[in-house]
Amino acid sequence: MVTEFLLLGSPDGWDLSFLYFTVFTMTYLGTLLGNLLIVTVTTADKHLHTPMYFFLRNLSILDMCYISITVPNACVNSLTGNRAISVAGCATQIFLVIFCACVELLFLTIMAWDCYVAICQPLQYPLIMNPQICVRMTLASLLSGLLYAGVHTGNTFQLSYCQSNVVHQFFYDVPSLLRLSCSDTTSNMVLLLVSAVAVVSGENVDLEFGAAL
């Protein structure tokens, strides 16, 4: 049985591995700095304490968390050549990646709804997008992300892994692990497809309902 997983290493030698490390690190730091600047400005300037910038600040915080889950680990692995991770560590990373991806998608949907209300219903905007509603939508997005990530992570790691433990990626994701399982993964693939369709359909229904209002 597999007790740890290995990320696919770089076959290009030390020079290119160091180049990958440098490029990924600079990109990561640039993204981190840009999002941190957005958070600082939208927090410090009281004129930006509006629903749009509230969700933009949350999105920037989430984006910093999202890239911090995978990119630093990939940078260290490319430099040190240490590609191993325990099953528990792999499960934690996958849970966090799915959680951040789901919540980020929900935040973008809420921001689209906010723009619609601001443009099409400006007189009712303060009533519809009041601070209490914004906080509730944020909490609902976080709870939905926890539930979504928990279901997919639990279904992925209840499978048996007794074949190759090399993940052909620079980070861990569900499809890559399903290809390594020696169990029947049909139900997992169906769940991924159904949940993806459900999330997209739910967002479309929300937007259409908002347009009807």
CSV table of C-alpha atoms in Angstrom, one decimal:
chain,number,residue,atom,x,y,z
A,1,MET,CA,0.0,0.0,0.0
A,2,VAL,CA,1.1,3.5,-0.8
A,3,THR,CA,2.2,5.4,2.3
A,4,GLU,CA,3.6,8.5,0.6
A,5,PHE,CA,3.3,10.2,-2.8
A,6,LEU,CA,6.0,11.6,-5.1
A,7,LEU,CA,5.6,14.6,-7.3
A,8,LEU,CA,7.1,14.4,-10.8
A,9,GLY,CA,10.6,15.9,-10.6
A,10,SER,CA,12.3,18.0,-13.2
A,11,PRO,CA,14.4,15.9,-15.6
A,12,ASP,CA,16.3,18.9,-16.9
A,13,GLY,CA,19.2,19.1,-14.5
A,14,TRP,CA,20.3,21.5,-11.8
A,15,ASP,CA,20.6,24.6,-14.0
A,16,LEU,CA,17.0,24.5,-15.2
A,17,SER,CA,15.7,23.5,-11.8
A,18,PHE,CA,17.3,26.6,-10.4
A,19,LEU,CA,15.8,28.6,-13.2
A,20,TYR,CA,12.3,27.1,-12.4
A,21,PHE,CA,12.8,28.0,-8.7
A,22,THR,CA,13.8,31.6,-9.5
A,23,VAL,CA,10.9,32.1,-12.0
A,24,PHE,CA,8.3,30.5,-9.7
A,25,THR,CA,9.6,32.4,-6.6
A,26,MET,CA,9.6,35.8,-8.3
A,27,THR,CA,6.1,35.2,-9.7
A,28,TYR,CA,4.8,34.1,-6.3
A,29,LEU,CA,6.3,37.1,-4.5
A,30,GLY,CA,4.9,39.4,-7.2
A,31,THR,CA,1.4,38.0,-6.8
A,32,LEU,CA,1.7,38.0,-3.1
A,33,LEU,CA,2.8,41.7,-3.1
A,34,GLY,CA,0.0,42.7,-5.5
A,35,ASN,CA,-2.7,41.1,-3.4
A,36,LEU,CA,-1.3,42.4,-0.2
A,37,LEU,CA,-1.3,45.9,-1.7
A,38,ILE,CA,-5.0,45.6,-2.6
A,39,VAL,CA,-5.8,44.4,0.9
A,40,THR,CA,-3.9,47.3,2.5
A,41,VAL,CA,-5.4,50.0,0.3
A,42,THR,CA,-9.0,48.7,0.6
A,43,THR,CA,-8.6,48.4,4.4
A,44,ALA,CA,-6.9,51.8,5.0
A,45,ASP,CA,-9.1,53.9,2.8
A,46,LYS,CA,-12.5,54.4,4.3
A,47,HIS,CA,-13.9,55.6,1.0
A,48,LEU,CA,-13.4,52.0,-0.3
A,49,HIS,CA,-15.4,50.4,2.5
A,50,THR,CA,-18.1,49.3,0.0
A,51,PRO,CA,-19.5,45.9,-0.9
A,52,MET,CA,-17.4,45.7,-4.1
A,53,TYR,CA,-14.1,46.4,-2.4
A,54,PHE,CA,-15.2,44.2,0.6
A,55,PHE,CA,-15.4,41.2,-1.7
A,56,LEU,CA,-12.3,42.3,-3.6
A,57,ARG,CA,-10.3,42.3,-0.4
A,58,ASN,CA,-11.7,38.9,0.5
A,59,LEU,CA,-10.8,37.6,-3.0
A,60,SER,CA,-7.2,39.0,-2.6
A,61,ILE,CA,-6.8,37.3,0.8
A,62,LEU,CA,-8.1,34.0,-0.7
A,63,ASP,CA,-5.8,34.3,-3.7
A,64,MET,CA,-2.8,34.7,-1.4
A,65,CYS,CA,-3.8,31.6,0.5
A,66,TYR,CA,-4.5,29.7,-2.7
A,67,ILE,CA,-1.1,30.2,-4.3
A,68,SER,CA,0.7,29.7,-0.9
A,69,ILE,CA,-0.7,26.1,-0.8
A,70,THR,CA,1.2,24.9,-3.9
A,71,VAL,CA,3.7,27.3,-5.2
A,72,PRO,CA,6.2,27.5,-2.3
A,73,ASN,CA,6.2,23.8,-2.0
A,74,ALA,CA,6.9,23.4,-5.7
A,75,CYS,CA,9.7,26.0,-5.5
A,76,VAL,CA,11.4,24.1,-2.6
A,77,ASN,CA,11.0,20.8,-4.4
A,78,SER,CA,12.6,22.1,-7.6
A,79,LEU,CA,15.6,23.3,-5.6
A,80,THR,CA,16.1,20.5,-3.1
A,81,GLY,CA,14.8,17.5,-5.1
A,82,ASN,CA,12.7,16.4,-2.1
A,83,ARG,CA,9.5,15.3,-3.8
A,84,ALA,CA,7.9,13.1,-1.1
A,85,ILE,CA,4.8,13.9,0.9
A,86,SER,CA,2.8,11.7,3.3
A,87,VAL,CA,-0.7,10.7,2.5
A,88,ALA,CA,-2.1,13.0,5.2
A,89,GLY,CA,-0.1,15.9,3.9
A,90,CYS,CA,-1.3,15.2,0.4
A,91,ALA,CA,-4.9,15.0,1.6
A,92,THR,CA,-4.5,18.3,3.4
A,93,GLN,CA,-3.1,20.0,0.4
A,94,ILE,CA,-5.9,18.7,-1.9
A,95,PHE,CA,-8.5,19.8,0.7
A,96,LEU,CA,-7.1,23.3,0.8
A,97,VAL,CA,-6.8,23.6,-3.0
A,98,ILE,CA,-10.4,22.5,-3.6
A,99,PHE,CA,-11.6,24.8,-0.8
A,100,CYS,CA,-9.9,27.9,-2.1
A,101,ALA,CA,-10.9,27.1,-5.7
A,102,CYS,CA,-14.6,26.7,-4.8
A,103,VAL,CA,-14.7,29.8,-2.5
A,104,GLU,CA,-12.9,31.9,-5.1
A,105,LEU,CA,-15.4,30.9,-7.7
A,106,LEU,CA,-18.3,31.8,-5.4
A,107,PHE,CA,-16.7,35.1,-4.6
A,108,LEU,CA,-16.4,36.0,-8.3
A,109,THR,CA,-20.1,35.1,-8.7
A,110,ILE,CA,-21.0,37.4,-5.8
A,111,MET,CA,-18.9,40.2,-7.3
A,112,ALA,CA,-20.7,39.7,-10.6
A,113,TRP,CA,-24.1,39.9,-8.8
A,114,ASP,CA,-22.9,43.1,-7.0
A,115,CYS,CA,-22.0,44.7,-10.3
A,116,TYR,CA,-25.4,43.8,-11.7
A,117,VAL,CA,-27.3,45.3,-8.8
A,118,ALA,CA,-25.1,48.5,-8.8
A,119,ILE,CA,-25.8,49.0,-12.6
A,120,CYS,CA,-29.4,47.8,-13.0
A,121,GLN,CA,-30.9,48.6,-9.6
A,122,PRO,CA,-28.9,51.6,-8.2
A,123,LEU,CA,-31.7,52.9,-6.0
A,124,GLN,CA,-32.1,49.5,-4.2
A,125,TYR,CA,-28.4,48.8,-4.0
A,126,PRO,CA,-27.9,50.0,-0.4
A,127,LEU,CA,-30.8,47.7,0.7
A,128,ILE,CA,-29.8,44.7,-1.3
A,129,MET,CA,-26.1,44.8,-0.7
A,130,ASN,CA,-26.1,45.9,3.0
A,131,PRO,CA,-23.2,44.9,5.2
A,132,GLN,CA,-25.1,42.1,6.9
A,133,ILE,CA,-25.9,40.5,3.6
A,134,CYS,CA,-22.3,40.7,2.5
A,135,VAL,CA,-21.1,39.0,5.6
A,136,ARG,CA,-23.7,36.3,5.3
A,137,MET,CA,-22.8,35.6,1.7
A,138,THR,CA,-19.1,35.4,2.7
A,139,LEU,CA,-19.8,32.9,5.5
A,140,ALA,CA,-22.1,30.9,3.2
A,141,SER,CA,-19.3,30.8,0.6
A,142,LEU,CA,-16.8,29.6,3.2
A,143,LEU,CA,-19.1,26.9,4.5
A,144,SER,CA,-20.0,25.7,1.0
A,145,GLY,CA,-16.3,25.5,0.2
A,146,LEU,CA,-15.6,23.4,3.3
A,147,LEU,CA,-18.4,21.0,2.5
A,148,TYR,CA,-17.4,20.8,-1.2
A,149,ALA,CA,-13.8,20.2,-0.4
A,150,GLY,CA,-14.6,17.7,2.4
A,151,VAL,CA,-16.7,15.5,0.2
A,152,HIS,CA,-14.2,15.3,-2.7
A,153,THR,CA,-11.2,14.8,-0.4
A,154,GLY,CA,-13.0,12.1,1.6
A,155,ASN,CA,-14.1,10.3,-1.5
A,156,THR,CA,-10.6,10.4,-3.0
A,157,PHE,CA,-8.8,9.1,0.0
A,158,GLN,CA,-11.2,6.3,0.8
A,159,LEU,CA,-9.8,4.6,-2.3
A,160,SER,CA,-6.9,2.1,-2.2
A,161,TYR,CA,-3.5,3.1,-3.6
A,162,CYS,CA,-1.3,0.2,-4.3
A,163,GLN,CA,0.3,1.0,-7.7
A,164,SER,CA,2.7,3.8,-8.6
A,165,ASN,CA,2.9,6.6,-6.2
A,166,VAL,CA,4.4,9.2,-8.6
A,167,VAL,CA,2.0,12.1,-9.3
A,168,HIS,CA,2.6,13.5,-12.8
A,169,GLN,CA,2.0,17.1,-11.6
A,170,PHE,CA,3.9,19.8,-9.7
A,171,PHE,CA,1.1,19.8,-7.1
A,172,TYR,CA,-1.5,17.3,-6.0
A,173,ASP,CA,-5.0,17.2,-7.5
A,174,VAL,CA,-7.9,14.8,-7.5
A,175,PRO,CA,-7.7,13.6,-11.2
A,176,SER,CA,-3.9,12.8,-10.8
A,177,LEU,CA,-4.6,10.7,-7.7
A,178,LEU,CA,-7.5,8.9,-9.3
A,179,ARG,CA,-5.2,7.6,-12.1
A,180,LEU,CA,-3.0,6.0,-9.4
A,181,SER,CA,-5.7,4.2,-7.6
A,182,CYS,CA,-6.2,0.4,-7.9
A,183,SER,CA,-9.9,0.8,-6.9
A,184,ASP,CA,-12.8,1.5,-9.2
A,185,THR,CA,-12.9,5.3,-9.6
A,186,THR,CA,-16.1,5.5,-11.7
A,187,SER,CA,-18.2,6.9,-8.9
A,188,ASN,CA,-15.5,9.5,-8.1
A,189,MET,CA,-15.4,10.6,-11.7
A,190,VAL,CA,-19.2,10.8,-11.9
A,191,LEU,CA,-19.2,12.9,-8.6
A,192,LEU,CA,-16.6,15.3,-10.0
A,193,LEU,CA,-18.7,15.8,-13.2
A,194,VAL,CA,-22.0,16.1,-11.3
A,195,SER,CA,-20.6,18.5,-8.7
A,196,ALA,CA,-19.0,20.7,-11.4
A,197,VAL,CA,-22.3,20.9,-13.4
A,198,ALA,CA,-24.2,21.6,-10.1
A,199,VAL,CA,-21.9,24.4,-9.1
A,200,VAL,CA,-22.0,26.1,-12.6
A,201,SER,CA,-25.8,25.6,-12.8
A,202,GLY,CA,-26.3,27.0,-9.3
A,203,GLU,CA,-24.4,30.1,-10.2
A,204,ASN,CA,-26.4,30.6,-13.4
A,205,VAL,CA,-29.7,30.1,-11.5
A,206,ASP,CA,-28.6,32.7,-8.9
A,207,LEU,CA,-27.7,35.2,-11.6
A,208,GLU,CA,-31.0,34.6,-13.5
A,209,PHE,CA,-32.9,34.9,-10.2
A,210,GLY,CA,-31.2,38.2,-9.5
A,211,ALA,CA,-31.9,39.4,-13.0
A,212,ALA,CA,-35.6,38.6,-12.5
A,213,LEU,CA,-35.7,40.7,-9.4
